[in-house]
PDB file of N, CA, C and O in Angstrom:
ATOM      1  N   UNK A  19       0.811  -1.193   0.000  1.00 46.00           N
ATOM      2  CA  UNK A  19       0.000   0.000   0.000  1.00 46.00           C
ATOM      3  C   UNK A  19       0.857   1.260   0.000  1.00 46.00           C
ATOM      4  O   UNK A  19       0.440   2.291  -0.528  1.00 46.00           O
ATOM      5  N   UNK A  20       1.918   1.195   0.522  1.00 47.00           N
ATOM      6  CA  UNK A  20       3.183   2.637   0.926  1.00 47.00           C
ATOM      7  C   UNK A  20       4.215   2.374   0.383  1.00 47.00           C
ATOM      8  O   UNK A  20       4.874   1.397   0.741  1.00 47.00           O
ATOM      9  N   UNK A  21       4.668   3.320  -0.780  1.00 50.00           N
ATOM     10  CA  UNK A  21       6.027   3.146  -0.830  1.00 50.00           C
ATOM     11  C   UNK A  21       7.137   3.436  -0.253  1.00 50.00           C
ATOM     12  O   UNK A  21       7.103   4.035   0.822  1.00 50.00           O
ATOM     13  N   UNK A  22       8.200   3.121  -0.767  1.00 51.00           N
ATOM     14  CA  UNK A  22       9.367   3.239   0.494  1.00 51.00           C
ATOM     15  C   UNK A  22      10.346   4.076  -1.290  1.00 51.00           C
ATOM     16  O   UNK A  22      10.464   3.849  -2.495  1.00 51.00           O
ATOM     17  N   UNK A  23      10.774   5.047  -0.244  1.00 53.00           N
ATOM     18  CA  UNK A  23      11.936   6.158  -0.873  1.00 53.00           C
ATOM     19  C   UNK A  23      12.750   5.193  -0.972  1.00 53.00           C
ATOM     20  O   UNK A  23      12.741   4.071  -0.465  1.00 53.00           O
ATOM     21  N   UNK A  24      13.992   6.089  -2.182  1.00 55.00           N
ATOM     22  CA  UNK A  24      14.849   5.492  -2.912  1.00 55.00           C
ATOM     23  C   UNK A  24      15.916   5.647  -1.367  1.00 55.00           C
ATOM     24  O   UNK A  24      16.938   5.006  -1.611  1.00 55.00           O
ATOM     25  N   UNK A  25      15.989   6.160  -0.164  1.00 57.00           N
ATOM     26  CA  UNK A  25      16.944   6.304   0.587  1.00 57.00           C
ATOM     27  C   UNK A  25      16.096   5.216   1.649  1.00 57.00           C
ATOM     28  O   UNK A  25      16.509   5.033   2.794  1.00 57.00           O
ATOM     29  N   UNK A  26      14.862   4.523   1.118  1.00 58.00           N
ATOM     30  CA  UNK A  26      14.919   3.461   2.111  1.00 58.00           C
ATOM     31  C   UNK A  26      13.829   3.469   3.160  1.00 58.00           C
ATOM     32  O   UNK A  26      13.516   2.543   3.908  1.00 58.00           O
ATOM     33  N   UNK A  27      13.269   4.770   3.075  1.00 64.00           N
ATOM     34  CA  UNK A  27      12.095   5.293   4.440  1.00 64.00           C
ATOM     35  C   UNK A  27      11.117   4.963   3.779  1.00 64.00           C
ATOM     36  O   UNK A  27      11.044   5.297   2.597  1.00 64.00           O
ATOM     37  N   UNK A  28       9.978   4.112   4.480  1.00 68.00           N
ATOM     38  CA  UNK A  28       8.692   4.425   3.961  1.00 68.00           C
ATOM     39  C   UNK A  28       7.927   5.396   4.709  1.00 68.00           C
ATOM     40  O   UNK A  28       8.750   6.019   5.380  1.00 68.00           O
ATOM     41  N   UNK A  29       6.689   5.867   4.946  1.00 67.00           N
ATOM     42  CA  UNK A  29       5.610   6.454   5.454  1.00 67.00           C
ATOM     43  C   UNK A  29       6.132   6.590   7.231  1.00 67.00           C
ATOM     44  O   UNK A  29       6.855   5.771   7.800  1.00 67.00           O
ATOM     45  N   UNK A  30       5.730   7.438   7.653  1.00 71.00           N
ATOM     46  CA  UNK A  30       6.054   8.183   9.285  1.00 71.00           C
ATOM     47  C   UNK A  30       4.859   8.705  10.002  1.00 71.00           C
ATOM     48  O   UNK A  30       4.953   9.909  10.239  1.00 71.00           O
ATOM     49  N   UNK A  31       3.558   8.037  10.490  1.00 70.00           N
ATOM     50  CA  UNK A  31       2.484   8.754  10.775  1.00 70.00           C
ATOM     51  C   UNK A  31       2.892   9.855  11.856  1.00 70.00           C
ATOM     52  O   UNK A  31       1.940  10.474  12.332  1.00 70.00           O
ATOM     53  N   UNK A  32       4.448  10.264  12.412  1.00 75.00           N
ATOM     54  CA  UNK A  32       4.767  10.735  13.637  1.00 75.00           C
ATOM     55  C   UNK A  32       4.586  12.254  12.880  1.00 75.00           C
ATOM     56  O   UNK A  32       4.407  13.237  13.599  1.00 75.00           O
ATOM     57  N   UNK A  33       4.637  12.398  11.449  1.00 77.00           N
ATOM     58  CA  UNK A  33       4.998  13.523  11.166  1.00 77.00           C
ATOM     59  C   UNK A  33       3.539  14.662  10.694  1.00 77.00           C
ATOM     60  O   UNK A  33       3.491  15.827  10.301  1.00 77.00           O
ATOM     61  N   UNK A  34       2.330  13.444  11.028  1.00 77.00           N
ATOM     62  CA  UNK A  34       1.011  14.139  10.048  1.00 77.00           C
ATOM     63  C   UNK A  34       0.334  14.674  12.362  1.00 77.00           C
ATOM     64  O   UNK A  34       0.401  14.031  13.410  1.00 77.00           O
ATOM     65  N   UNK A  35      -0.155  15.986  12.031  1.00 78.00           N
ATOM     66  CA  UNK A  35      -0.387  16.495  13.603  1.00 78.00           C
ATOM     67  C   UNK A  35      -1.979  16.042  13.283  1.00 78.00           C
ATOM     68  O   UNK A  35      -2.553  16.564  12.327  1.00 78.00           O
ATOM     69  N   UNK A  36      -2.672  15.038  14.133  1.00 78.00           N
ATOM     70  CA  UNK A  36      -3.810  14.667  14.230  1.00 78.00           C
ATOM     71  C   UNK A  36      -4.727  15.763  15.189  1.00 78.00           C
ATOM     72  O   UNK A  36      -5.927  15.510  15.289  1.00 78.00           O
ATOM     73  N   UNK A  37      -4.307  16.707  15.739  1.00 80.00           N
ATOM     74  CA  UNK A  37      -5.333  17.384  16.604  1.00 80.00           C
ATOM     75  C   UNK A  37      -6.152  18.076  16.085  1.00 80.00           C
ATOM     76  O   UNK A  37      -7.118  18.481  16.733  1.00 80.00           O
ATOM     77  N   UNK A  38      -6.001  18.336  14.991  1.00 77.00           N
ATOM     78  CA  UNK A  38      -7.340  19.095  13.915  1.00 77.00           C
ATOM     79  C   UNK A  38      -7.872  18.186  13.113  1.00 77.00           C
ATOM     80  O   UNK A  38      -8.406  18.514  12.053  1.00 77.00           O
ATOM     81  N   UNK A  39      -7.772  16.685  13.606  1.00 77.00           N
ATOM     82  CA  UNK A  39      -8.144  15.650  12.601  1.00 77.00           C
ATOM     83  C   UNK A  39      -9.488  15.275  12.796  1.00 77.00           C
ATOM     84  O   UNK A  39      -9.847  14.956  13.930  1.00 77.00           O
ATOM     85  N   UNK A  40     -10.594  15.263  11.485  1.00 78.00           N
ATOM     86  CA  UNK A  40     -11.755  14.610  12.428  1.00 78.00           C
ATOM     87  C   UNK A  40     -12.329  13.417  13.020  1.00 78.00           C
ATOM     88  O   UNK A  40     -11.615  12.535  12.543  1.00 78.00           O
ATOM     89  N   UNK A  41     -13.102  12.901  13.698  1.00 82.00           N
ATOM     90  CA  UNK A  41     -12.819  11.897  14.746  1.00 82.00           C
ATOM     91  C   UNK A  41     -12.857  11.079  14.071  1.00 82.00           C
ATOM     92  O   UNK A  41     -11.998  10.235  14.323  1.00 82.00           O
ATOM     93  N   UNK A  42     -13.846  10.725  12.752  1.00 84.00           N
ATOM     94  CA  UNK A  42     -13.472   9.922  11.455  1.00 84.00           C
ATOM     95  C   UNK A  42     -12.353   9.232  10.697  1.00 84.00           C
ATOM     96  O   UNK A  42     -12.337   8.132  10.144  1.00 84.00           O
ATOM     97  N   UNK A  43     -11.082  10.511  10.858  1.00 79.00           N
ATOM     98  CA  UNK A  43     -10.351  10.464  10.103  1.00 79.00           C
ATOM     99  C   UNK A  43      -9.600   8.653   9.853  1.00 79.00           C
ATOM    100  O   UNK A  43      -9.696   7.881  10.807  1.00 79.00           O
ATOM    101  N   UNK A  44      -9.181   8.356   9.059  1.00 80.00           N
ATOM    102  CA  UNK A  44      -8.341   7.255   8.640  1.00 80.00           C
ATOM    103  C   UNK A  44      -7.261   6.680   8.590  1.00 80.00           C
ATOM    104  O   UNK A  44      -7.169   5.545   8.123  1.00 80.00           O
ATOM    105  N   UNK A  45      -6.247   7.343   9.055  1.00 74.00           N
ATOM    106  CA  UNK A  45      -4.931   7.819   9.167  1.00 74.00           C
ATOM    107  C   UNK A  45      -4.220   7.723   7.433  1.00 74.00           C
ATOM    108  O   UNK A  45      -3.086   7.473   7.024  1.00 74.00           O
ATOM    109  N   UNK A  46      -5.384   8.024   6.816  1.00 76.00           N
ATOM    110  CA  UNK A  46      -4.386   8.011   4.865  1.00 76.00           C
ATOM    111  C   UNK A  46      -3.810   8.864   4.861  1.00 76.00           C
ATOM    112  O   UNK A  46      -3.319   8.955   3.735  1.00 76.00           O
ATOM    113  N   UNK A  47      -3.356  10.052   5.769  1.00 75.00           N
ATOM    114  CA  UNK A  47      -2.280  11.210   5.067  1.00 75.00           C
ATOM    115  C   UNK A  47      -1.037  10.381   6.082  1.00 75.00           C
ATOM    116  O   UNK A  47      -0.902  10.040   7.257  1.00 75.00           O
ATOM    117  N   UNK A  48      -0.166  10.315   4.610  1.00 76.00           N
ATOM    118  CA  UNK A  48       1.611   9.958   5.620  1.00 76.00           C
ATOM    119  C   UNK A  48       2.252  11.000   4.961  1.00 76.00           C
ATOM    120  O   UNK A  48       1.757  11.775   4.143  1.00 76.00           O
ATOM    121  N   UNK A  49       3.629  10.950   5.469  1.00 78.00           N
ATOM    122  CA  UNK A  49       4.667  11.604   5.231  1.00 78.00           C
ATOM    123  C   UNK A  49       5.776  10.894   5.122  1.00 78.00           C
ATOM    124  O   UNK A  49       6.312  10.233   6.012  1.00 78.00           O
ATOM    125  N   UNK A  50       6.200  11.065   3.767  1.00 79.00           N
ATOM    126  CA  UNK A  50       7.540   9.705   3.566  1.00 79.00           C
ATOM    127  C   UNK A  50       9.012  11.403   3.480  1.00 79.00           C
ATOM    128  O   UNK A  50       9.097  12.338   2.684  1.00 79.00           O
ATOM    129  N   UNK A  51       9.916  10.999   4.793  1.00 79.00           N
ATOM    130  CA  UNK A  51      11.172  11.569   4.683  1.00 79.00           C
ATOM    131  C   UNK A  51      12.381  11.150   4.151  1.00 79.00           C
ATOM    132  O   UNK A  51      12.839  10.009   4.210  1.00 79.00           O
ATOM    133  N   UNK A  52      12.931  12.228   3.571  1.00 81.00           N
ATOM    134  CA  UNK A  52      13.448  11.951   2.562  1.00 81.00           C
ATOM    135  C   UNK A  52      13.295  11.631   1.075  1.00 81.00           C
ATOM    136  O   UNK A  52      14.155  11.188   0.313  1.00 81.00           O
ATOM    137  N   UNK A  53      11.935  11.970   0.803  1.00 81.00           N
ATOM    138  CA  UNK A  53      11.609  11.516  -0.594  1.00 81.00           C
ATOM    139  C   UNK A  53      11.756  12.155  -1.592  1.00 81.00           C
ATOM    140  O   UNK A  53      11.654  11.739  -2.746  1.00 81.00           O
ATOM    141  N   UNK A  54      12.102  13.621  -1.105  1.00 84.00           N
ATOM    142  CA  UNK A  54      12.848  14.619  -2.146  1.00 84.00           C
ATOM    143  C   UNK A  54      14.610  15.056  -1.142  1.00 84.00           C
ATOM    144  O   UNK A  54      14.779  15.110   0.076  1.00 84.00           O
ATOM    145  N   UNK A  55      15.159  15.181  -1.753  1.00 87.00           N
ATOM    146  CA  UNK A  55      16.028  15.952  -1.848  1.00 87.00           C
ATOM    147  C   UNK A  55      15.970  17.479  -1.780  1.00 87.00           C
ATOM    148  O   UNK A  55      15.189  18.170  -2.436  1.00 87.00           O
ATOM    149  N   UNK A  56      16.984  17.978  -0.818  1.00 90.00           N
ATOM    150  CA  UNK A  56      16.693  19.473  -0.290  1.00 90.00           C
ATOM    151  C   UNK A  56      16.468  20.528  -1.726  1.00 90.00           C
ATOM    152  O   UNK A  56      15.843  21.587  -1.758  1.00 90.00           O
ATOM    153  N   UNK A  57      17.237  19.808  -2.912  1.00 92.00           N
ATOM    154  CA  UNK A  57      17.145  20.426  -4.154  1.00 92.00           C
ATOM    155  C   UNK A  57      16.576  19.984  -5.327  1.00 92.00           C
ATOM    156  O   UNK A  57      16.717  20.287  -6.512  1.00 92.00           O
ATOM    157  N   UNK A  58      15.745  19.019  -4.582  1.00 90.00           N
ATOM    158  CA  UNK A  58      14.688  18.977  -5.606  1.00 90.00           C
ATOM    159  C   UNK A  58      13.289  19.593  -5.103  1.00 90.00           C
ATOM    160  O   UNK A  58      12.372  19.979  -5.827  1.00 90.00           O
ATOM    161  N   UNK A  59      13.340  19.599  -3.472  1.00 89.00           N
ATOM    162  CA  UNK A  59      12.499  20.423  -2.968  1.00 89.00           C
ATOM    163  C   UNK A  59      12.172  22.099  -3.184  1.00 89.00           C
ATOM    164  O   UNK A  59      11.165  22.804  -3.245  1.00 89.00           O
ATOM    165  N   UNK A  60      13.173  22.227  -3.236  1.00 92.00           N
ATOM    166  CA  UNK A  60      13.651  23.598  -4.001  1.00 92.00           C
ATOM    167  C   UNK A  60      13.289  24.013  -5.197  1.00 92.00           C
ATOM    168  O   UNK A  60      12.697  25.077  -5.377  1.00 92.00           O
ATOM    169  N   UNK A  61      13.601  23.238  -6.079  1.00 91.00           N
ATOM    170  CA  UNK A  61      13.013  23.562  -7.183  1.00 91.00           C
ATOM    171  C   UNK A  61      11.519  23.037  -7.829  1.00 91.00           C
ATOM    172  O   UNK A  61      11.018  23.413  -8.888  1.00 91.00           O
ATOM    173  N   UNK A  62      11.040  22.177  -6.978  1.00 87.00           N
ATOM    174  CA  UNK A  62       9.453  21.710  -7.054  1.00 87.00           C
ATOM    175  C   UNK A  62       8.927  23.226  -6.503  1.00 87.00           C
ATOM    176  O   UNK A  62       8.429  23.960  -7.357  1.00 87.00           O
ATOM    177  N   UNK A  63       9.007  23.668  -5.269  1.00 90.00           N
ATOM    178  CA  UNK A  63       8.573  25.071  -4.839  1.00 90.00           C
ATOM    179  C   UNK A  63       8.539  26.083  -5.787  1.00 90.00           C
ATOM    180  O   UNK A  63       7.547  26.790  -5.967  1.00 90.00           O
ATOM    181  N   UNK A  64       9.651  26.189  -6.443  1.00 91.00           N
ATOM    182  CA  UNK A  64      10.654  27.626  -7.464  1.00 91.00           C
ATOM    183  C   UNK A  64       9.204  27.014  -8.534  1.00 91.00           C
ATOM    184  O   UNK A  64       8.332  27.882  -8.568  1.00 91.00           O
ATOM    185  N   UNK A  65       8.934  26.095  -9.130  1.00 86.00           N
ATOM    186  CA  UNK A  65       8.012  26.024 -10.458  1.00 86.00           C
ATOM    187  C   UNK A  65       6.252  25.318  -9.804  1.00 86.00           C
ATOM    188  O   UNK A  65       5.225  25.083 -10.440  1.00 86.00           O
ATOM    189  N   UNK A  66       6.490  25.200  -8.665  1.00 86.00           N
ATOM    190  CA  UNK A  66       4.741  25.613  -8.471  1.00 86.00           C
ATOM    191  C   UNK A  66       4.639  26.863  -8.236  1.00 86.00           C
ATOM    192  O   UNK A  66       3.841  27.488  -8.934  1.00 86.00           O
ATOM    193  N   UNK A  67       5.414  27.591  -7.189  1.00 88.00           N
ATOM    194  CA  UNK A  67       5.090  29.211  -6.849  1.00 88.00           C
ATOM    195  C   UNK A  67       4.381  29.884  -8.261  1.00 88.00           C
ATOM    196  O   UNK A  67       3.222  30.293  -8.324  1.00 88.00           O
ATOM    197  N   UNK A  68       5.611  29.893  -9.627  1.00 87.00           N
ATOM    198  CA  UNK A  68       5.249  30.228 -10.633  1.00 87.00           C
ATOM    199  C   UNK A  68       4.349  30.332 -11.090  1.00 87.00           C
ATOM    200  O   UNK A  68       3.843  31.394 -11.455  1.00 87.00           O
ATOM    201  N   UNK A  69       3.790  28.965 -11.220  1.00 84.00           N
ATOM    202  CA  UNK A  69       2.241  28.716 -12.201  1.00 84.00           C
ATOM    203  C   UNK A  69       1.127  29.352 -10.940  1.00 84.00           C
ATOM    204  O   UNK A  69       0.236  30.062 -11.406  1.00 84.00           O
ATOM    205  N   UNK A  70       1.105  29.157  -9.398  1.00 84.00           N
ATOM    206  CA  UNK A  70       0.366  29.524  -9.069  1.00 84.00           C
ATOM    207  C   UNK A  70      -0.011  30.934  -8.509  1.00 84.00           C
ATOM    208  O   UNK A  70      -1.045  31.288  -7.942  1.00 84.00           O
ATOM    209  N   UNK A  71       1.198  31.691  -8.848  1.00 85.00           N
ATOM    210  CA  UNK A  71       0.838  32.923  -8.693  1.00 85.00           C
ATOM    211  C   UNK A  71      -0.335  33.597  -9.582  1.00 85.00           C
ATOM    212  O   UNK A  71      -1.178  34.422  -9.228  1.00 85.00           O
ATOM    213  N   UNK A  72      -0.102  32.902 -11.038  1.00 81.00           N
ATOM    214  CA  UNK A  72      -1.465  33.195 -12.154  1.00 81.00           C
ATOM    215  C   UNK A  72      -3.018  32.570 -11.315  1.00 81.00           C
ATOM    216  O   UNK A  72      -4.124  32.943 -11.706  1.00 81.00           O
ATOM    217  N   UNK A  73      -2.888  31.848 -10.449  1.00 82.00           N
ATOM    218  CA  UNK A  73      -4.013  31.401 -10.686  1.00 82.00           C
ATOM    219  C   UNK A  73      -4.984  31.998  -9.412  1.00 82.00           C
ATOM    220  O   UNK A  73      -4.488  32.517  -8.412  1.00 82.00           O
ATOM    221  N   UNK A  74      -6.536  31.824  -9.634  1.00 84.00           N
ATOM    222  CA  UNK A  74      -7.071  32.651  -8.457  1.00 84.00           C
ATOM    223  C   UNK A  74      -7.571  31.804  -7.172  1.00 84.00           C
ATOM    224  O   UNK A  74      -7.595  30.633  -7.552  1.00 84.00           O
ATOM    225  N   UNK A  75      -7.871  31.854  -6.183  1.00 83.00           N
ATOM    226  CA  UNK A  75      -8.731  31.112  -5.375  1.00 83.00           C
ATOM    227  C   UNK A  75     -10.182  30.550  -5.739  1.00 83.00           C
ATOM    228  O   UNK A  75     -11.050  31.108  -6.412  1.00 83.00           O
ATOM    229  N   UNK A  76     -10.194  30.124  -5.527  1.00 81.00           N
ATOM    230  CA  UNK A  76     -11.452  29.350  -5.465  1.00 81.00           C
ATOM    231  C   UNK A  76     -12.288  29.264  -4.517  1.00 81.00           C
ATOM    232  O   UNK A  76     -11.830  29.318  -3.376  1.00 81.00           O
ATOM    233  N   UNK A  77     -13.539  29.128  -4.675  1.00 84.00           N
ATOM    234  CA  UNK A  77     -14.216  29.511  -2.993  1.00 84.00           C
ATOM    235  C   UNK A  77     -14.715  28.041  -2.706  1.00 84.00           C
ATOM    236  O   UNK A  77     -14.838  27.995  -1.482  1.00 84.00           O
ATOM    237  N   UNK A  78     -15.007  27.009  -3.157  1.00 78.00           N
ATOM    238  CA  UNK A  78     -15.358  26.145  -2.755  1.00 78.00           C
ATOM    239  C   UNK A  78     -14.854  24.634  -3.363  1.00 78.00           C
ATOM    240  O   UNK A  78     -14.519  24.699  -4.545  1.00 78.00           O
ATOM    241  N   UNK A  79     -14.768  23.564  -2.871  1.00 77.00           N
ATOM    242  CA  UNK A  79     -13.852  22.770  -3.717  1.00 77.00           C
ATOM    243  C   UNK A  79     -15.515  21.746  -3.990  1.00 77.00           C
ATOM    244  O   UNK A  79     -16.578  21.940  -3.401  1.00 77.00           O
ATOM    245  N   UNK A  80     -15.219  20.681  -5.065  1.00 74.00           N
ATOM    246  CA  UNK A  80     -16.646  19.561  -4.999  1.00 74.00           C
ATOM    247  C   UNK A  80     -16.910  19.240  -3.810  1.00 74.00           C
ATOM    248  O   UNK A  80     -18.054  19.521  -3.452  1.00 74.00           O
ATOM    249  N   UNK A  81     -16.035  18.587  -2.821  1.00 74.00           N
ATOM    250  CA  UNK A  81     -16.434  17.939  -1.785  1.00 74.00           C
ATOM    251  C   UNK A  81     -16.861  18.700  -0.486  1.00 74.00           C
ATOM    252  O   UNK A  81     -17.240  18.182   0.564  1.00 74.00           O
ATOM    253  N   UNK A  82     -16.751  19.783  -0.713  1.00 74.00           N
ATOM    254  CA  UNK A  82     -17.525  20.901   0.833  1.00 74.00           C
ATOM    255  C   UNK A  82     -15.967  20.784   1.931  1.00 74.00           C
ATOM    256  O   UNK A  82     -15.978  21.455   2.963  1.00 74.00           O
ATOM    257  N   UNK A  83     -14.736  19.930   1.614  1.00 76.00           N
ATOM    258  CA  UNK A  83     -13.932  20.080   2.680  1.00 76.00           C
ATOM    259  C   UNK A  83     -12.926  21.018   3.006  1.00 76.00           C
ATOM    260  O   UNK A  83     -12.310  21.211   4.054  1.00 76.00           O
ATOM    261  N   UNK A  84     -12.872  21.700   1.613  1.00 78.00           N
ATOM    262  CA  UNK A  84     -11.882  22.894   1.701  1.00 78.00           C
ATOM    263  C   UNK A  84     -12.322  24.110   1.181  1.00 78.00           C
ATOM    264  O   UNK A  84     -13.298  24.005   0.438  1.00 78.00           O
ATOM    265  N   UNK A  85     -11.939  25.096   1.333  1.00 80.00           N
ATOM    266  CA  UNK A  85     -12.337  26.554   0.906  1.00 80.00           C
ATOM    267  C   UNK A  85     -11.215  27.527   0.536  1.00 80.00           C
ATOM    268  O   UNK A  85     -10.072  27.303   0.934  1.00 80.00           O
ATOM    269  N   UNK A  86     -11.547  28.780  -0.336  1.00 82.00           N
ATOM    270  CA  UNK A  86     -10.639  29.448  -0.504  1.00 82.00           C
ATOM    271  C   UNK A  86      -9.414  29.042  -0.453  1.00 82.00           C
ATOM    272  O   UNK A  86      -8.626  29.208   0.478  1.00 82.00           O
ATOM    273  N   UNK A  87      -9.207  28.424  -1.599  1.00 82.00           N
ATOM    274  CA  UNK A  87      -7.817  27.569  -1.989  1.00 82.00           C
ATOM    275  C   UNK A  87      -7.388  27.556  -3.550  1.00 82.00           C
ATOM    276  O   UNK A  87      -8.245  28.021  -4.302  1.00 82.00           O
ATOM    277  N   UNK A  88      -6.143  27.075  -4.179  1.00 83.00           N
ATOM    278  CA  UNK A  88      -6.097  27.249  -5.279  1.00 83.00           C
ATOM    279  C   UNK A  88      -5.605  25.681  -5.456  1.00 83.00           C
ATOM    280  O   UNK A  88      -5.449  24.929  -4.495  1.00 83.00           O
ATOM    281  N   UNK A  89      -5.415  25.354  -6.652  1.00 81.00           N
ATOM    282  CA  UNK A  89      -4.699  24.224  -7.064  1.00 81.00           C
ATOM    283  C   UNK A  89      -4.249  24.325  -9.089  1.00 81.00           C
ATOM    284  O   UNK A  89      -4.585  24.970 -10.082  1.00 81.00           O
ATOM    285  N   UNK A  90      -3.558  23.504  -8.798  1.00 77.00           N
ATOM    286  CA  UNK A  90      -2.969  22.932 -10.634  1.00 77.00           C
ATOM    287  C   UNK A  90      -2.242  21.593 -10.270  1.00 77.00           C
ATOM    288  O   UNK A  90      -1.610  21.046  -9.366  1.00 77.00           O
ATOM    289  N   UNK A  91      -2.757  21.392 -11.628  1.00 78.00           N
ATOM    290  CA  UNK A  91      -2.472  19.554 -11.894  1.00 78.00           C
ATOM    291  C   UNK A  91      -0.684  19.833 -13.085  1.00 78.00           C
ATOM    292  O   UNK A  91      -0.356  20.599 -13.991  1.00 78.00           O
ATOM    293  N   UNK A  92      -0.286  19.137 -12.620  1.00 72.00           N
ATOM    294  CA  UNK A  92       0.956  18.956 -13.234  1.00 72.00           C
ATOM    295  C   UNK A  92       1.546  18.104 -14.095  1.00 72.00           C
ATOM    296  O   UNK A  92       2.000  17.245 -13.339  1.00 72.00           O
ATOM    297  N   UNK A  93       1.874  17.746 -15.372  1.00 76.00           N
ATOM    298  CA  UNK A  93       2.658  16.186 -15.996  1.00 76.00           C
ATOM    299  C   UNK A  93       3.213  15.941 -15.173  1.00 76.00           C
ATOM    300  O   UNK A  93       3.432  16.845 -14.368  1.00 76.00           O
ATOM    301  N   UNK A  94       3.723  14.659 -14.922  1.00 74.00           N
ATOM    302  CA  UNK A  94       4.951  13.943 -14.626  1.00 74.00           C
ATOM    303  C   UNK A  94       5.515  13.366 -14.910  1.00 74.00           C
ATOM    304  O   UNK A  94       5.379  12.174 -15.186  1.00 74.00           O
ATOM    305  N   UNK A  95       6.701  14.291 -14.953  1.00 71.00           N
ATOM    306  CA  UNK A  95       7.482  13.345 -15.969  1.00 71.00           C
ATOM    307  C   UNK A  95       8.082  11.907 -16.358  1.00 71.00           C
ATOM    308  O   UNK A  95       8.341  11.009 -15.557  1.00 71.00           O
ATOM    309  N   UNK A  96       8.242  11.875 -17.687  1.00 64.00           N
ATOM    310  CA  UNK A  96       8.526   9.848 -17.728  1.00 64.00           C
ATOM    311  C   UNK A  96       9.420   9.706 -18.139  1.00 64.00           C
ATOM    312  O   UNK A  96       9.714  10.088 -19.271  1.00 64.00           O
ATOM    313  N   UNK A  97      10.477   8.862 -17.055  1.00 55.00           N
ATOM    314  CA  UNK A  97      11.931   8.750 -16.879  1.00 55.00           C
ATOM    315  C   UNK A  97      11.927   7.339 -18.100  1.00 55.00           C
ATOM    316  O   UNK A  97      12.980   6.773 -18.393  1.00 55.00           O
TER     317      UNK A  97
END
């Protein structure tokens, strides 16, 4: 179900803060460390900032769970 980074880590539930979680929740958000590189982190930031500075908020998403937010879908690339 989780993959495990090329440095070997899989998934860390220590790192997702459950106190705003609702009592529902599932535990599906992980956090795998190490799965970017400090400079690839860097430059994932440097070319979303970009595209999303064009774009506007949104006031409501389909599912009623988020608000006033933006998003963009990205290729990925094929090694």
């Amino acid at each position: 179900r989780y993959l495990t980074t090329s440095c070997g880590h899989g998934p860390n539930p220590d790192y997702v803060n459950l106190s705003s979680a609702p009592s529902n929740y599932d535990n599906s958000a992980v956090v795998y460390p190490g799965f970017l590189s400090e400079e690839e982190g860097q430059s994932l930031v440097k070319e979303v900032s970009k595209r999303m500075k064009r774009r506007r908020f949104e006031d409501g998403h389909w599912d009623s769970v988020i608000s006033k937010y933006r998003e963009i879908e990205l290729a990925t690339p094929h090694e």
